[in-house]
C-alpha cells in the first residue's frame, strides 16, 4: 500500500511486487486449545506447515476465561516455518451492543489484560502502541456498521475474507466495510484469514502472501503494517505493474481479472486460463485508489491491496 498522492499520469506504484524479498504465505487468524479451538497449538502449526504455509499467528481469544493469554508460540518455529505472537482482542461494545473482535499480530507476550471499562478503540490503540499489525475482524459476522469501522479506521486493515465465518454462517465478507472506509478516504489494507477452530472445515480457505526479505516475525509484521502483501483464496499474483493509464497483471491461471477503484467504475477481462492481462486505468480519477481482483475457475479470489494515484 502506498500512501502519497500522485500526479495524474505518473507511474502508479504496486511496490509490493517490485520491491525486494519474496512472498511468504501465512494465516493471521486462528485458534487452538489455548482458547476455543479443537487442536493443540503444535497440531495447528503442523497442519499449516504441511499445507505449505510459511507462518501463522495463533490469535487466541483475549478473554479472562483463557487468562488474557498471548500464546507463546516460539517453540513451534522451525527453519522454514515461523510464528508471530498475537491475539484476538475483545471489548464491549460495538454499535450493536456486541463485543468487538480485533485481530492483533505482533504483540509482546506480556501485553496487559484488558482494563475495566476499556473500549474497543482503546485496546486497539494499546495494540498499535505495542507495535502490532491491527485488523478489524470479520465485519459481516459481527454486523459492523460504517460507524464501527470509522471508530477503528486508524488501524492497519480490514479482514476482507474470514473463511470460518464463510463456512459456518455464510458471513465471511469484509469487502463492503473495507470499500466504505476506502471511499471515506481511509487508507486501510485488506487481509484474508481462516479464523480456523478446526471443529468444522474452516482451515486453509483464506491467507495472506507477505513480501519480506526473510522469514522473520519482525520483518513480516513490518511488511503487513506497510500493506506489502496480498490476500488469496487460491490464485497467485505474480506481478502487478501500473504505468500511465494501464495496469499489467501476471498471475496463476484465472478466468477473470478486474481493476476497481474509487466510485462505481471497474474494468474486467474474462478468458480461459488467463495468466496475463492489461487493463485500462482511464475510468479511475486521480486522487483515488485502484486495486486488483483475480478470480479462478472455482470462484476463488485474490485481492491486491489498494494503491493511491
Ligand atoms: Zn472473532
Ligand atoms: Zn477468531
Tab-separated table of C-alpha atoms and ligand atoms in Angstrom:
chain	number	residue	atom	x	y	z
A	1	UNK	CA	0.000	0.000	0.000
A	2	UNK	CA	1.419	3.308	-0.958
A	3	UNK	CA	0.372	6.487	0.727
A	4	UNK	CA	1.443	9.653	-1.056
A	5	UNK	CA	-0.948	11.316	-3.510
A	6	UNK	CA	0.454	11.276	-7.030
A	7	UNK	CA	0.192	13.380	-10.131
A	8	UNK	CA	-2.079	12.151	-12.877
A	9	UNK	CA	-0.149	10.168	-15.493
A	10	UNK	CA	2.630	9.369	-13.086
A	11	UNK	CA	3.644	5.763	-12.541
A	12	UNK	CA	1.201	4.130	-10.130
A	13	UNK	CA	3.206	2.019	-7.723
A	14	UNK	CA	2.436	-1.550	-6.826
A	15	UNK	CA	5.713	-1.596	-4.945
A	16	UNK	CA	4.758	-4.751	-3.085
A	17	UNK	CA	5.528	-6.603	-6.313
A	18	UNK	CA	8.572	-4.657	-7.483
A	19	UNK	CA	10.245	-4.404	-4.084
A	20	UNK	CA	12.886	-6.707	-2.630
A	21	UNK	CA	12.233	-10.039	-0.973
A	22	UNK	CA	9.792	-12.835	-1.739
A	23	UNK	CA	6.242	-13.703	-0.771
A	24	UNK	CA	5.609	-15.764	2.366
A	25	UNK	CA	2.271	-17.465	2.904
A	26	UNK	CA	0.604	-17.027	6.269
A	27	UNK	CA	-2.565	-17.264	8.294
A	28	UNK	CA	-3.096	-14.255	10.543
A	29	UNK	CA	-6.109	-15.502	12.487
A	30	UNK	CA	-6.503	-18.941	14.045
A	31	UNK	CA	-7.268	-20.651	17.344
A	32	UNK	CA	-6.078	-23.659	19.334
A	33	UNK	CA	-6.959	-25.368	22.623
A	34	UNK	CA	-5.391	-22.344	24.334
A	35	UNK	CA	-8.796	-20.749	23.705
A	36	UNK	CA	-11.760	-22.292	21.864
A	37	UNK	CA	-10.016	-24.235	19.100
A	38	UNK	CA	-10.087	-28.030	18.835
A	39	UNK	CA	-6.405	-28.743	18.069
A	40	UNK	CA	-3.448	-28.163	20.371
A	41	UNK	CA	-1.012	-25.469	19.233
A	42	UNK	CA	1.542	-27.966	17.872
A	43	UNK	CA	-1.166	-29.714	15.805
A	44	UNK	CA	-2.336	-26.385	14.394
A	45	UNK	CA	1.238	-25.500	13.416
A	46	UNK	CA	1.727	-28.968	11.898
A	47	UNK	CA	-1.435	-28.579	9.810
A	48	UNK	CA	-0.275	-25.271	8.368
A	49	UNK	CA	3.312	-26.443	7.795
A	50	UNK	CA	2.016	-29.481	5.912
A	51	UNK	CA	-0.352	-27.257	3.911
A	52	UNK	CA	2.584	-25.204	2.633
A	53	UNK	CA	2.286	-22.162	4.852
A	54	UNK	CA	5.402	-20.302	5.951
A	55	UNK	CA	3.981	-18.764	9.110
A	56	UNK	CA	0.931	-18.444	11.348
A	57	UNK	CA	-0.281	-16.291	14.182
A	58	UNK	CA	-2.212	-18.091	16.925
A	59	UNK	CA	-4.690	-15.390	17.824
A	60	UNK	CA	-6.389	-16.804	20.897
A	61	UNK	CA	-9.403	-15.006	22.315
A	62	UNK	CA	-8.105	-12.431	24.782
A	63	UNK	CA	-10.762	-13.240	27.331
A	64	UNK	CA	-10.450	-13.643	31.104
A	65	UNK	CA	-11.658	-17.264	30.795
A	66	UNK	CA	-8.440	-18.019	28.897
A	67	UNK	CA	-6.209	-15.964	31.168
A	68	UNK	CA	-5.769	-12.998	28.810
A	69	UNK	CA	-3.040	-15.071	27.169
A	70	UNK	CA	-0.736	-14.072	24.336
A	71	UNK	CA	0.235	-17.546	23.131
A	72	UNK	CA	3.969	-18.178	23.330
A	73	UNK	CA	4.442	-19.972	20.018
A	74	UNK	CA	8.222	-19.638	19.727
A	75	UNK	CA	8.626	-23.380	20.333
A	76	UNK	CA	6.614	-24.103	17.177
A	77	UNK	CA	9.148	-22.381	14.921
A	78	UNK	CA	11.266	-24.412	12.515
A	79	UNK	CA	13.910	-23.481	9.937
A	80	UNK	CA	11.260	-22.989	7.255
A	81	UNK	CA	8.283	-22.017	9.403
A	82	UNK	CA	7.748	-19.236	11.883
A	83	UNK	CA	5.082	-17.854	14.183
A	84	UNK	CA	4.078	-14.343	15.170
A	85	UNK	CA	2.651	-13.724	18.655
A	86	UNK	CA	-0.824	-12.258	18.532
A	87	UNK	CA	-4.338	-12.377	19.896
A	88	UNK	CA	-7.953	-11.702	19.077
A	89	UNK	CA	-8.742	-8.765	21.339
A	90	UNK	CA	-12.190	-8.056	22.730
A	91	UNK	CA	-14.038	-5.238	24.395
A	92	UNK	CA	-17.615	-4.124	24.817
A	93	UNK	CA	-19.330	-2.938	22.717
A	94	UNK	CA	-19.819	-2.172	19.041
A	95	UNK	CA	-22.788	-0.141	17.818
A	96	UNK	CA	-24.989	-3.232	18.010
A	97	UNK	CA	-24.126	-3.698	21.673
A	98	UNK	CA	-21.991	-6.736	20.900
A	99	UNK	CA	-18.381	-7.478	21.629
A	100	UNK	CA	-15.551	-6.192	19.482
A	101	UNK	CA	-13.267	-8.726	17.810
A	102	UNK	CA	-9.942	-7.156	16.830
A	103	UNK	CA	-7.002	-9.136	15.443
A	104	UNK	CA	-3.562	-8.014	16.613
A	105	UNK	CA	-0.448	-9.703	15.218
A	106	UNK	CA	2.963	-8.830	16.615
A	107	UNK	CA	2.057	-8.355	20.284
A	108	UNK	CA	4.516	-8.691	23.154
A	109	UNK	CA	3.926	-11.792	25.293
A	110	UNK	CA	3.326	-9.555	28.333
A	111	UNK	CA	0.586	-7.465	26.660
A	112	UNK	CA	-1.526	-6.355	29.619
A	113	UNK	CA	-5.027	-7.726	30.282
A	114	UNK	CA	-7.985	-5.579	29.392
A	115	UNK	CA	-8.609	-2.818	31.857
A	116	UNK	CA	-12.058	-2.349	33.403
A	117	UNK	CA	-14.079	-0.147	31.076
A	118	UNK	CA	-11.529	-0.336	28.254
A	119	UNK	CA	-13.219	0.212	24.902
A	120	UNK	CA	-12.508	-1.442	21.552
A	121	UNK	CA	-10.798	1.704	20.356
A	122	UNK	CA	-8.655	1.875	23.480
A	123	UNK	CA	-7.476	-1.726	23.366
A	124	UNK	CA	-6.796	-1.374	19.634
A	125	UNK	CA	-4.741	1.738	20.388
A	126	UNK	CA	-2.804	-0.187	23.005
A	127	UNK	CA	-2.046	-2.916	20.453
A	128	UNK	CA	-0.921	-0.284	17.926
A	129	UNK	CA	1.326	1.320	20.528
A	130	UNK	CA	2.803	-2.110	21.291
A	131	UNK	CA	3.835	-2.407	17.633
A	132	UNK	CA	1.204	-4.834	16.365
A	133	UNK	CA	-0.467	-5.078	12.976
A	134	UNK	CA	-4.124	-4.497	13.859
A	135	UNK	CA	-7.157	-5.563	11.835
A	136	UNK	CA	-10.921	-5.279	12.132
A	137	UNK	CA	-12.074	-8.920	12.349
A	138	UNK	CA	-14.993	-10.467	10.429
A	139	UNK	CA	-17.076	-7.305	9.848
A	140	UNK	CA	-20.047	-9.124	8.331
A	141	UNK	CA	-20.236	-11.794	11.033
A	142	UNK	CA	-20.028	-9.058	13.682
A	143	UNK	CA	-22.624	-6.957	11.878
A	144	UNK	CA	-20.332	-3.948	11.972
A	145	UNK	CA	-21.731	-0.653	10.750
A	146	UNK	CA	-19.821	2.078	8.982
A	147	UNK	CA	-19.746	3.930	12.305
A	148	UNK	CA	-17.995	0.922	13.842
A	149	UNK	CA	-15.499	0.929	11.002
A	150	UNK	CA	-14.910	4.654	11.449
A	151	UNK	CA	-14.219	4.062	15.154
A	152	UNK	CA	-11.290	1.819	14.170
A	153	UNK	CA	-10.376	3.390	10.841
A	154	UNK	CA	-6.899	4.295	12.101
A	155	UNK	CA	-5.840	0.625	12.434
A	156	UNK	CA	-3.990	-1.129	9.617
A	157	UNK	CA	-6.528	-3.349	7.935
A	158	UNK	CA	-9.967	-4.831	7.483
A	159	UNK	CA	-10.406	-8.605	7.468
A	160	UNK	CA	-11.897	-8.750	3.980
A	161	UNK	CA	-12.451	-12.516	4.000
A	162	UNK	CA	-12.918	-14.798	7.014
A	163	UNK	CA	-13.093	-18.415	5.894
A	164	UNK	CA	-14.518	-19.788	9.140
A	165	UNK	CA	-17.358	-17.264	9.102
A	166	UNK	CA	-17.988	-18.089	5.422
A	167	UNK	CA	-18.080	-21.843	6.087
A	168	UNK	CA	-20.205	-21.758	9.230
A	169	UNK	CA	-22.506	-18.757	8.774
A	170	UNK	CA	-22.132	-17.531	5.170
A	171	UNK	CA	-20.926	-14.265	6.675
A	172	UNK	CA	-17.314	-14.198	5.590
A	173	UNK	CA	-17.299	-10.832	3.840
A	174	UNK	CA	-15.384	-7.746	4.837
A	175	UNK	CA	-15.197	-6.120	1.419
A	176	UNK	CA	-18.280	-3.956	1.931
A	177	UNK	CA	-16.985	-2.300	5.084
A	178	UNK	CA	-13.485	-2.018	3.584
A	179	UNK	CA	-14.759	-0.243	0.476
A	180	UNK	CA	-16.915	2.107	2.511
A	181	UNK	CA	-13.886	3.071	4.587
A	182	UNK	CA	-11.736	3.466	1.458
A	183	UNK	CA	-14.449	5.624	-0.107
A	184	UNK	CA	-14.412	7.788	3.014
A	185	UNK	CA	-10.694	8.358	2.482
A	186	UNK	CA	-9.249	5.907	5.000
A	187	UNK	CA	-6.139	4.054	3.830
A	188	UNK	CA	-6.549	0.527	5.143
A	189	UNK	CA	-5.195	-2.673	3.662
A	190	UNK	CA	-7.329	-5.824	3.468
A	191	UNK	CA	-6.389	-9.342	4.580
A	192	UNK	CA	-7.958	-12.784	4.209
A	193	UNK	CA	-7.695	-15.300	7.042
A	194	UNK	CA	-9.051	-18.657	8.170
A	195	UNK	CA	-10.139	-17.913	11.756
A	196	UNK	CA	-9.811	-21.691	11.983
A	197	UNK	CA	-11.091	-23.519	15.043
A	198	UNK	CA	-10.867	-26.973	13.339
A	199	UNK	CA	-14.309	-28.102	14.556
A	200	UNK	CA	-15.661	-27.587	11.016
A	201	UNK	CA	-13.928	-27.438	7.588
A	202	UNK	CA	-12.624	-23.957	8.334
A	203	UNK	CA	-8.840	-24.154	7.739
A	204	UNK	CA	-6.989	-23.399	4.514
A	205	UNK	CA	-9.505	-21.131	2.791
A	206	UNK	CA	-8.023	-17.641	3.008
A	207	UNK	CA	-4.481	-16.424	3.545
A	208	UNK	CA	-2.001	-13.635	3.002
A	209	UNK	CA	1.132	-13.544	0.864
A	210	UNK	CA	3.523	-11.163	2.608
A	211	UNK	CA	6.523	-9.676	0.806
A	212	UNK	CA	9.605	-9.661	3.016
A	213	UNK	CA	13.316	-10.235	2.619
A	214	UNK	CA	13.405	-13.067	5.165
A	215	UNK	CA	11.029	-15.262	7.153
A	216	UNK	CA	11.468	-13.241	10.324
A	217	UNK	CA	8.483	-12.282	12.502
A	218	UNK	CA	9.600	-8.660	12.815
A	219	UNK	CA	10.027	-8.283	9.055
A	220	UNK	CA	6.645	-9.893	8.387
A	221	UNK	CA	4.889	-7.574	10.839
A	222	UNK	CA	6.603	-4.533	9.327
A	223	UNK	CA	5.551	-5.621	5.828
A	224	UNK	CA	1.969	-6.208	6.975
A	225	UNK	CA	1.865	-2.726	8.508
A	226	UNK	CA	3.091	-1.217	5.238
A	227	UNK	CA	0.457	-3.175	3.297
A	228	UNK	CA	3.163	-5.144	1.468
A	229	UNK	CA	1.019	-8.221	0.964
A	230	UNK	CA	-1.917	-9.547	-0.969
A	231	UNK	CA	-4.719	-11.905	0.033
A	232	UNK	CA	-5.918	-15.073	-1.615
A	233	UNK	CA	-8.311	-17.981	-1.580
A	234	UNK	CA	-6.312	-19.716	-4.325
A	235	UNK	CA	-4.952	-17.546	-7.173
A	236	UNK	CA	-1.324	-16.455	-7.129
A	237	UNK	CA	-0.495	-12.872	-8.096
A	238	UNK	CA	2.983	-12.901	-9.639
A	239	UNK	CA	3.291	-9.276	-10.656
A	240	UNK	CA	1.305	-6.068	-10.985
A	241	UNK	CA	2.829	-3.096	-12.788
A	242	UNK	CA	0.916	0.112	-13.395
A	243	UNK	CA	2.197	2.886	-15.598
A	244	UNK	CA	0.324	5.793	-17.077
A	245	UNK	CA	-3.207	4.683	-17.839
A	246	UNK	CA	-2.649	0.908	-17.819
A	247	UNK	CA	-2.058	-1.859	-15.321
A	248	UNK	CA	-0.377	-5.118	-16.317
A	249	UNK	CA	-1.089	-8.237	-14.261
A	250	UNK	CA	0.653	-11.634	-14.240
A	251	UNK	CA	-0.930	-14.433	-12.233
A	252	UNK	CA	-1.755	-18.136	-11.998
A	253	UNK	CA	-4.498	-19.232	-14.449
A	254	UNK	CA	-7.724	-17.320	-13.801
A	255	UNK	CA	-10.954	-16.651	-15.620
A	256	UNK	CA	-11.404	-13.002	-14.618
A	257	UNK	CA	-9.173	-10.050	-13.801
A	258	UNK	CA	-10.734	-6.862	-12.506
A	259	UNK	CA	-9.485	-3.433	-11.568
A	260	UNK	CA	-11.712	-1.426	-9.258
A	261	UNK	CA	-11.195	1.885	-7.525
A	262	UNK	CA	-12.913	4.901	-6.114
A	263	UNK	CA	-16.522	5.211	-7.190
A	264	UNK	CA	-18.538	2.967	-9.461
A	265	UNK	CA	-16.181	2.262	-12.392
A	266	UNK	CA	-14.485	-1.055	-12.975
A	267	UNK	CA	-12.656	-2.730	-15.817
A	268	UNK	CA	-12.678	-6.514	-16.299
A	269	UNK	CA	-11.088	-9.037	-18.636
A	270	UNK	CA	-12.551	-12.531	-18.947
A	271	UNK	CA	-10.978	-15.582	-20.556
A	272	UNK	CA	-9.888	-19.175	-20.227
A	273	UNK	CA	-6.884	-19.820	-18.024
A	274	UNK	CA	-5.599	-16.256	-18.360
A	275	UNK	CA	-2.175	-15.662	-16.888
A	276	UNK	CA	-1.670	-12.112	-18.143
A	277	UNK	CA	-3.795	-9.089	-18.932
A	278	UNK	CA	-3.500	-5.360	-19.364
A	279	UNK	CA	-6.385	-3.255	-18.086
A	280	UNK	CA	-7.096	0.419	-18.549
A	281	UNK	CA	-6.946	2.806	-15.631
A	282	UNK	CA	-8.741	5.533	-17.583
A	283	UNK	CA	-12.012	5.283	-15.617
A	284	UNK	CA	-10.336	5.955	-12.303
A	285	UNK	CA	-9.885	9.567	-11.261
A	286	UNK	CA	-6.649	10.926	-9.880
A	287	UNK	CA	-6.748	11.223	-6.131
A	288	UNK	CA	-8.443	7.867	-5.712
A	289	UNK	CA	-7.222	4.339	-5.322
A	290	UNK	CA	-7.135	1.260	-7.527
A	291	UNK	CA	-6.857	-2.399	-6.610
A	292	UNK	CA	-6.799	-5.706	-8.488
A	293	UNK	CA	-9.041	-8.784	-8.126
A	294	UNK	CA	-8.317	-12.173	-9.739
A	295	UNK	CA	-10.945	-14.954	-9.883
A	296	UNK	CA	-10.161	-18.547	-10.832
A	297	UNK	CA	-12.365	-21.302	-12.323
A	298	UNK	CA	-13.579	-22.289	-8.850
A	299	UNK	CA	-14.622	-18.744	-7.986
A	300	UNK	CA	-11.691	-18.349	-5.625
A	301	UNK	CA	-10.307	-14.845	-5.451
A	302	UNK	CA	-7.064	-12.993	-4.881
A	303	UNK	CA	-7.130	-9.346	-3.849
A	304	UNK	CA	-4.276	-6.869	-4.118
A	305	UNK	CA	-4.084	-4.071	-1.631
A	306	UNK	CA	-5.086	-0.621	-2.870
A	307	UNK	CA	-2.639	1.855	-4.274
A	308	UNK	CA	-3.441	5.555	-4.470
A	309	UNK	CA	-2.905	7.589	-7.618
B	1	LIG	ZN1	-13.837	-13.383	16.274
B	2	LIG	ZN1	-11.235	-15.754	15.776
